Short mmCIF file of C-alpha atoms in Angstrom, two decimals:
data_model
loop_
_atom_site.label_atom_id
_atom_site.label_comp_id
_atom_site.label_asym_id
_atom_site.label_seq_id
_atom_site.Cartn_x
_atom_site.Cartn_y
_atom_site.Cartn_z
CA MET A 1 79.92 149.85 123.74
CA ASP A 2 79.09 146.50 122.89
CA GLU A 3 83.28 145.11 123.22
CA ARG A 4 81.78 141.65 122.61
CA PRO A 5 83.62 139.73 119.10
CA ILE A 6 81.83 140.59 116.11
CA SER A 7 82.19 137.76 113.19
CA ALA A 8 84.11 139.08 109.47
CA ASP A 9 82.00 135.47 108.13
CA SER A 10 79.19 134.34 109.28
CA HIS A 11 75.88 133.04 106.55
CA VAL A 12 72.91 133.07 105.97
CA ILE A 13 70.43 129.95 104.98
CA GLU A 14 68.37 131.70 102.26
CA GLY A 15 64.56 131.31 102.69
CA PRO A 16 62.25 130.64 99.83
CA GLY A 17 61.70 133.89 98.78
CA VAL A 18 65.71 134.47 96.61
CA PHE A 19 63.89 131.98 94.28
CA ALA A 20 60.40 133.82 94.06
CA GLY A 21 59.52 134.50 90.02
CA LEU A 22 62.33 131.87 88.79
CA GLU A 23 60.56 129.64 87.68
CA ASP A 24 58.00 131.40 85.72
CA ARG A 25 60.76 132.92 84.06
CA PHE A 26 63.29 130.66 83.58
CA GLY A 27 61.80 127.26 83.79
CA ASP A 28 63.66 124.27 84.64
CA ASP A 29 66.62 125.88 84.52
CA ALA A 30 65.69 128.07 87.62
CA PRO A 31 66.13 127.09 90.87
CA ARG A 32 63.54 126.71 93.33
CA ILE A 33 62.45 124.98 96.58
CA VAL A 34 61.42 121.34 96.63
CA SER A 35 59.30 119.53 99.78
CA GLU A 36 58.70 116.80 100.35
CA LYS A 37 57.99 114.24 103.36
CA GLY A 38 60.75 112.60 105.19
CA LYS A 39 62.74 114.50 102.21
CA GLY A 40 62.93 118.44 104.24
CA ASP A 41 63.39 121.30 101.73
CA THR A 42 65.49 120.86 98.83
CA ILE A 43 66.86 123.67 96.57
CA ILE A 44 66.79 122.00 93.06
CA ILE A 45 67.54 122.66 89.34
CA PRO A 46 65.39 120.06 86.90
CA ALA A 47 67.70 121.05 84.12
CA ARG A 48 70.13 119.21 85.65
CA GLY A 49 68.48 116.34 87.10
CA ASP A 50 70.84 115.63 89.93
CA ALA A 51 69.24 115.81 93.60
CA GLY A 52 70.06 119.29 94.54
CA VAL A 53 70.57 120.07 98.04
CA ASN A 54 69.39 119.84 101.38
CA VAL A 55 69.03 122.95 102.67
CA ALA A 56 69.71 121.14 105.83
CA ARG A 57 73.71 121.21 104.60
CA MET A 58 73.53 124.85 105.03
CA GLY A 59 72.67 124.76 108.63
CA LEU A 60 74.27 121.33 110.36
CA ALA A 61 76.94 123.65 113.46
CA ALA A 62 73.49 124.55 114.95
CA THR A 63 72.04 120.96 115.68
CA ARG A 64 75.28 120.63 118.92
CA LEU A 65 72.67 122.46 121.26
CA ASP A 66 69.97 119.41 120.40
CA ARG A 67 73.25 116.87 121.34
CA LYS A 68 72.45 114.66 123.60
CA GLU A 69 76.36 114.10 124.91
CA PRO A 70 78.97 116.62 125.03
CA ILE A 71 80.68 117.71 122.20
CA GLY A 72 83.97 117.07 121.07
CA ARG A 73 86.44 119.65 120.97
CA LYS A 74 90.49 120.25 121.22
CA HIS A 75 91.74 123.20 122.52
CA GLY A 76 92.02 126.38 120.71
CA HIS A 77 89.83 124.55 118.54
CA LYS A 78 86.22 124.40 116.58
CA PRO A 79 83.48 121.49 118.09
CA ASP A 80 84.43 118.59 116.19
CA THR A 81 82.02 117.48 113.61
CA GLY A 82 79.03 115.52 113.71
CA THR A 83 77.92 112.13 111.76
CA ILE A 84 75.40 112.83 108.92
CA GLU A 85 73.67 109.56 110.78
CA ASP A 86 73.30 111.62 113.87
CA PRO A 87 69.67 111.85 114.84
CA GLU A 88 70.09 115.76 115.39
CA ILE A 89 71.45 116.37 112.15
CA GLN A 90 68.81 113.72 110.28
CA ALA A 91 66.21 115.77 112.30
CA TYR A 92 67.37 119.08 109.90
CA PHE A 93 67.69 116.66 106.43
CA THR A 94 64.46 115.69 106.95
CA GLY A 95 62.61 118.48 108.76
CA GLY A 96 63.44 120.95 106.24
CA TYR A 97 63.14 125.52 107.36
CA ALA A 98 60.19 123.94 110.44
CA ALA A 99 63.19 121.96 111.96
CA MET A 100 66.01 124.73 112.21
CA ARG A 101 66.91 127.34 115.10
CA PRO A 102 64.41 130.12 114.33
CA GLY A 103 66.84 132.21 114.42
CA LEU A 104 68.84 130.60 110.68
CA VAL A 105 65.08 131.45 109.38
CA ASP A 106 64.16 134.61 110.80
CA GLY A 107 66.65 137.35 110.88
CA ALA A 108 64.61 139.06 114.51
CA LYS A 109 65.40 135.89 115.98
CA ARG A 110 69.25 135.13 115.10
CA GLY A 111 70.61 137.49 118.12
CA ASP A 112 69.48 134.36 120.28
CA ASP A 113 72.05 132.24 118.53
CA GLN A 114 74.78 135.36 118.76
CA ASP A 115 73.98 135.53 122.57
CA ILE A 116 74.90 131.86 123.20
CA ASP A 117 78.16 132.21 121.52
CA GLY A 118 78.73 135.48 123.12
CA LEU A 119 78.63 137.59 119.77
CA ALA A 120 77.86 141.26 119.14
CA ILE A 121 77.48 141.33 114.91
CA GLU A 122 77.66 138.93 112.20
CA ILE A 123 79.04 139.60 108.39
CA LEU A 124 77.15 137.48 106.12
CA TYR A 125 77.76 135.57 103.46
CA PRO A 126 75.76 133.48 100.90
CA GLY A 127 74.72 129.74 102.16
CA TYR A 128 74.03 129.11 98.58
CA PHE A 129 77.09 129.10 96.52
CA SER A 130 75.70 127.92 92.79
CA MET A 131 73.84 131.46 92.42
CA PHE A 132 77.58 132.48 90.69
CA ALA A 133 77.85 129.60 88.70
CA TYR A 134 74.87 130.17 86.48
CA ARG A 135 75.30 130.06 82.55
CA ASN A 136 72.64 131.55 81.90
CA THR A 137 73.48 135.06 83.23
CA ASP A 138 70.12 136.58 82.82
CA LEU A 139 69.12 134.31 85.36
CA LEU A 140 71.96 134.86 87.50
CA ILE A 141 71.50 138.54 87.68
CA ALA A 142 67.58 137.83 88.38
CA HIS A 143 68.60 135.45 90.87
CA GLN A 144 71.08 137.33 93.12
CA LYS A 145 68.84 140.71 92.75
CA ASN A 146 66.38 138.60 94.74
CA TYR A 147 69.10 137.77 97.03
CA ASN A 148 70.04 141.09 97.46
CA ASP A 149 66.54 142.42 98.43
CA TRP A 150 65.47 139.33 100.78
CA LEU A 151 69.28 139.55 102.30
CA PHE A 152 68.11 143.42 102.84
CA ASP A 153 65.05 142.55 104.44
CA HIS A 154 66.82 139.42 106.64
CA CYS A 155 69.14 141.72 107.82
CA ALA A 156 66.64 144.92 108.61
CA ALA A 157 64.61 142.72 111.15
CA SER A 158 68.31 141.94 112.97
CA ASN A 159 68.33 145.78 114.93
CA GLY A 160 71.80 145.81 113.53
CA ARG A 161 73.08 142.86 114.84
CA LEU A 162 72.90 141.34 111.28
CA HIS A 163 74.83 143.02 108.24
CA GLY A 164 74.72 140.90 104.83
CA LEU A 165 77.20 141.32 101.59
CA ALA A 166 75.07 141.87 98.39
CA ALA A 167 75.98 139.60 95.55
CA LEU A 168 77.42 141.22 92.04
CA PRO A 169 76.56 140.06 88.71
CA VAL A 170 79.94 139.96 87.07
CA GLN A 171 80.00 138.04 84.32
CA ASP A 172 77.69 141.07 82.86
CA PRO A 173 80.03 144.11 84.04
CA LYS A 174 77.61 146.63 83.22
CA ALA A 175 75.00 144.47 85.00
CA ALA A 176 77.23 144.35 87.90
CA VAL A 177 77.51 148.21 87.93
CA ALA A 178 74.55 148.51 88.11
CA GLU A 179 73.71 146.38 90.66
CA LEU A 180 76.51 147.69 92.48
CA ASP A 181 74.97 151.68 92.42
CA ARG A 182 71.39 149.94 93.33
CA VAL A 183 72.68 147.98 96.92
CA ILE A 184 74.61 150.90 97.60
CA ALA A 185 71.48 153.26 97.57
CA LYS A 186 69.83 150.60 99.97
CA GLY A 187 72.69 150.37 102.09
CA TYR A 188 74.91 147.67 101.90
CA LYS A 189 78.60 147.93 103.26
CA GLY A 190 79.91 145.26 101.50
CA VAL A 191 79.78 143.09 98.28
CA ILE A 192 80.99 139.76 97.01
CA ILE A 193 81.96 138.12 93.85
CA PRO A 194 83.05 134.92 92.65
CA SER A 195 86.67 133.66 93.73
CA ASN A 196 87.75 133.54 90.40
CA ALA A 197 86.90 135.61 87.13
CA PRO A 198 84.25 133.83 84.74
CA LYS A 199 85.87 131.87 82.74
CA GLY A 200 88.27 132.94 79.57
CA THR A 201 88.74 136.01 81.60
CA ARG A 202 90.79 137.25 84.37
CA TYR A 203 89.88 139.98 86.88
CA CYS A 204 92.82 142.23 85.92
CA ASP A 205 91.22 142.73 82.65
CA GLU A 206 89.62 146.10 81.51
CA ILE A 207 86.00 144.92 81.41
CA TYR A 208 86.14 145.33 85.34
CA ASP A 209 87.53 148.11 86.34
CA PRO A 210 84.45 149.85 86.40
CA ILE A 211 83.45 148.21 89.12
CA TRP A 212 86.54 148.41 91.06
CA ALA A 213 86.46 152.17 90.16
CA ARG A 214 83.01 152.36 91.69
CA ALA A 215 83.60 150.25 95.18
CA ALA A 216 86.77 152.06 95.41
CA GLU A 217 85.16 155.11 95.31
CA ALA A 218 82.07 154.40 97.77
CA GLY A 219 84.50 152.84 100.47
CA ILE A 220 82.86 149.34 99.56
CA PRO A 221 84.89 146.45 99.76
CA VAL A 222 84.62 143.45 97.98
CA SER A 223 84.77 140.32 99.28
CA VAL A 224 85.79 136.54 97.69
CA HIS A 225 84.65 133.42 99.78
CA VAL A 226 86.00 129.63 99.43
CA GLY A 227 83.30 127.69 97.36
CA CYS A 228 81.61 130.60 95.20
CA PHE A 229 82.79 130.06 91.54
CA SER A 230 82.08 131.66 88.26
CA HIS A 231 82.92 128.22 87.00
CA ILE A 232 84.12 124.84 88.84
CA PRO A 233 88.10 124.98 87.76
CA ASN A 234 89.31 121.94 86.35
CA SER A 235 91.25 121.39 89.72
CA VAL A 236 87.64 121.14 92.08
CA LYS A 237 86.47 118.41 88.49
CA GLU A 238 89.05 116.24 89.29
CA ALA A 239 89.56 116.35 93.06
CA ALA A 240 87.05 112.81 93.19
CA ALA A 241 90.14 111.37 91.91
CA ARG A 242 92.68 112.80 94.70
CA ASP A 243 92.76 112.24 97.85
CA MET A 244 90.32 114.11 100.08
CA ILE A 245 92.79 115.32 102.77
CA ALA A 246 95.23 116.95 100.85
CA VAL A 247 92.29 118.81 98.50
CA TYR A 248 90.43 119.71 101.92
CA ALA A 249 93.97 120.59 103.48
CA GLY A 250 94.95 122.58 100.18
CA THR A 251 92.08 124.60 100.05
CA ALA A 252 94.17 128.13 99.99
CA SER A 253 95.68 127.64 96.87
CA LEU A 254 91.98 127.92 95.25
CA ILE A 255 92.49 131.73 96.01
CA HIS A 256 96.28 132.34 94.44
CA GLU A 257 95.71 133.22 91.12
CA THR A 258 92.64 135.63 91.69
CA LEU A 259 95.40 136.91 94.54
CA ILE A 260 97.48 137.34 91.58
CA GLU A 261 95.57 138.72 89.32
CA PHE A 262 94.73 141.96 91.68
CA MET A 263 97.79 141.86 93.28
CA CYS A 264 100.27 141.69 90.57
CA ARG A 265 98.43 142.51 86.90
CA GLY A 266 97.33 146.02 87.74
CA VAL A 267 94.12 146.22 89.67
CA CYS A 268 95.22 146.99 93.17
CA GLN A 269 98.04 149.84 91.18
CA ARG A 270 95.12 151.37 89.23
CA HIS A 271 92.55 150.90 92.25
CA PRO A 272 95.14 151.69 95.52
CA THR A 273 92.39 152.48 97.92
CA LEU A 274 89.53 149.39 96.66
CA GLN A 275 89.66 146.82 99.77
CA ILE A 276 89.64 143.26 99.35
CA VAL A 277 88.23 140.26 101.74
CA VAL A 278 89.62 137.03 101.30
CA ALA A 279 86.75 134.83 103.55
CA GLU A 280 87.41 131.38 104.60
CA PHE A 281 90.58 130.85 102.77
CA ASN A 282 91.84 130.97 106.63
CA ALA A 283 95.12 133.20 106.69
CA GLY A 284 97.86 130.93 108.08
CA TRP A 285 99.64 130.17 104.79
CA VAL A 286 99.76 133.93 103.82
CA GLY A 287 103.36 135.49 105.16
CA TYR A 288 104.92 132.39 103.58
CA TRP A 289 102.51 132.45 100.32
CA LEU A 290 103.60 136.65 100.38
CA ASP A 291 107.01 136.22 100.03
CA ARG A 292 106.94 133.35 97.68
CA VAL A 293 104.95 135.96 95.36
CA ASP A 294 108.04 138.70 96.41
CA GLN A 295 109.95 136.66 94.84
CA GLY A 296 108.33 135.45 91.69
CA TRP A 297 107.52 139.13 91.03
CA GLN A 298 111.36 140.56 91.06
CA ARG A 299 111.75 137.60 88.66
CA GLU A 300 109.48 138.26 86.44
CA ALA A 301 110.43 142.27 86.54
CA ALA A 302 113.90 141.80 86.15
CA GLN A 303 113.29 139.31 82.95
CA ASN A 304 110.22 141.84 81.45
CA PRO A 305 110.63 144.66 82.66
CA SER A 306 108.65 146.86 80.33
CA GLU A 307 105.60 144.34 80.99
CA SER A 308 105.66 144.09 84.94
CA THR A 309 105.91 146.87 87.70
CA TYR A 310 107.05 145.48 90.74
CA GLU A 311 105.89 146.48 93.92
CA PRO A 312 106.83 144.85 97.08
CA ALA A 313 103.80 142.01 97.77
CA ALA A 314 103.22 142.70 101.15
CA ASP A 315 102.64 146.28 101.04
CA ILE A 316 100.01 145.93 98.62
CA TRP A 317 98.46 143.15 101.12
CA LYS A 318 98.53 145.57 103.96
CA ARG A 319 97.19 148.40 101.90
CA GLN A 320 94.24 146.39 100.63
CA PHE A 321 93.54 143.12 101.82
CA TYR A 322 91.90 141.27 104.65
CA ALA A 323 91.67 137.80 105.65
CA THR A 324 89.18 135.97 107.88
CA ILE A 325 90.11 132.93 109.86
CA GLU A 326 88.01 130.81 112.17
CA ASP A 327 90.73 128.80 114.76
CA ASP A 328 93.73 129.42 112.79
CA GLN A 329 96.78 129.45 115.10
CA ALA A 330 99.59 129.99 112.34
CA ALA A 331 97.90 133.33 111.60
CA ILE A 332 97.91 134.36 115.02
CA LEU A 333 101.38 133.14 115.21
CA THR A 334 102.05 134.99 111.61
CA ARG A 335 99.84 138.00 112.88
CA GLU A 336 103.26 140.21 112.27
CA MET A 337 103.75 139.25 108.71
CA ILE A 338 99.99 139.46 107.98
CA GLY A 339 99.59 142.81 109.79
CA ASP A 340 97.14 142.71 113.07
CA ASP A 341 94.76 145.01 111.13
CA ARG A 342 94.49 142.84 107.81
CA LEU A 343 92.91 139.83 109.97
CA MET A 344 89.11 139.26 111.14
CA TRP A 345 87.97 136.50 113.39
CA GLY A 346 84.93 135.05 111.46
CA SER A 347 82.71 131.86 113.53
CA ASP A 348 81.47 130.52 109.83
CA TYR A 349 77.69 129.99 111.69
CA PRO A 350 75.75 127.83 110.76
CA HIS A 351 78.14 125.87 108.51
CA THR A 352 80.41 122.65 109.51
CA ASP A 353 83.34 124.50 110.01
CA SER A 354 81.92 126.50 112.72
CA THR A 355 83.03 127.44 116.15
CA TRP A 356 79.39 127.98 117.10
CA PRO A 357 77.60 127.49 120.27
CA HIS A 358 81.97 127.61 122.06
CA SER A 359 82.98 130.67 120.32
CA ALA A 360 84.09 132.66 122.98
CA ASP A 361 86.13 129.74 124.56
CA VAL A 362 87.80 129.43 121.37
CA LEU A 363 88.84 132.92 121.19
CA ASN A 364 89.97 133.15 124.86
CA GLU A 365 92.41 129.72 124.42
CA MET A 366 93.35 131.27 121.00
CA PHE A 367 94.53 134.39 122.28
CA ALA A 368 95.76 133.65 125.57
CA ASN A 369 99.64 134.16 124.77
CA HIS A 370 99.11 137.19 122.51
CA PRO A 371 98.84 140.85 123.33
CA VAL A 372 94.86 142.48 124.35
CA ASP A 373 95.11 144.74 121.06
CA ALA A 374 96.24 142.44 118.84
CA ARG A 375 92.67 140.26 120.30
CA ASN A 376 90.50 143.21 119.85
CA LYS A 377 91.72 144.11 116.46
CA ILE A 378 90.86 140.74 115.33
CA THR A 379 87.81 140.25 117.03
CA ARG A 380 85.92 143.41 116.56
CA ASP A 381 87.84 146.67 115.10
CA ASN A 382 88.97 145.72 111.89
CA VAL A 383 85.64 144.95 110.77
CA LYS A 384 84.17 147.26 112.50
CA ALA A 385 86.54 149.70 110.74
CA LEU A 386 86.17 148.25 107.32
CA TYR A 387 82.22 148.31 107.31
CA ASN A 388 81.77 151.26 109.09
CA LEU A 389 79.66 149.76 111.84
#
């Protein structure tokens, strides 16, 4: 048995196949890859008129082995980030897919990157988060189907070392259920939805219940990931006027309302076997936050007993929620409040926040003073059980 860690949160860099045929059907509203000499490969949407997203931004951690000087890193933490002027980073921006490590473009070669990091398996999330937020629902459905088919082939080439999460187009709940059925039939073990409900709705609305019912029935975990918005919240739109350090430090707040919709507004009570993964929001805040939710919910239930059916928030969390962490020391120190069975470690490779290529060292330092069984659960056993690996 392979006893190496499993990353519960890693990422792909979408290849050109994800965008195939979209331009023909949707014109300038559709994303496509544009390649320019000296400017690399960029995902652009002409109708938006902006510079687009250089694919290099989704894979910058992979440049770390190209550095001539040692990588800086604090004890128990991920490597320091590079700067945009670093030559190895610039090589990715100007060279595009051709300049990247082979494991970023070919699922069959991703194992080489895993071996460097000491990992057995990775659960894969998207890299191009914008595919969750198109206003054109037909385009969104078509793109996500493309993505799910491409991702399936990408993972199939890995000999069992990659397992992707299929995207669901929740903007059209009926289409989301149909796509859920389709990806279950293909063999997917989990799905991802936007981290906030489509504009004007909440995930506790009845229109979404068929999605939760089908996922629960099939034993398919539903993930929400940082940055994967169905629409940009006003707080994020206003971020440019705020201190960006404060914005980054407060990232967890972006998922709080979505969690309340699931925990306190009936979804979890109606679907008690539904499993929800809160990915890349870390978890050092969860224990304290659950206490605050509990207090607020009790107060609401006391004032409006006919409108709110109270249940201890920590009980719901430990029954139905998982959180992924990277180098989150606070989560490990509060693991008894959160539940050892409800934490999963992820490397976030190849994103800038990744622990790659020092994940083994980071984990050894993080868990040095904690029981081996807790480490095994958080770094391997929980994700194996959740996704039936």
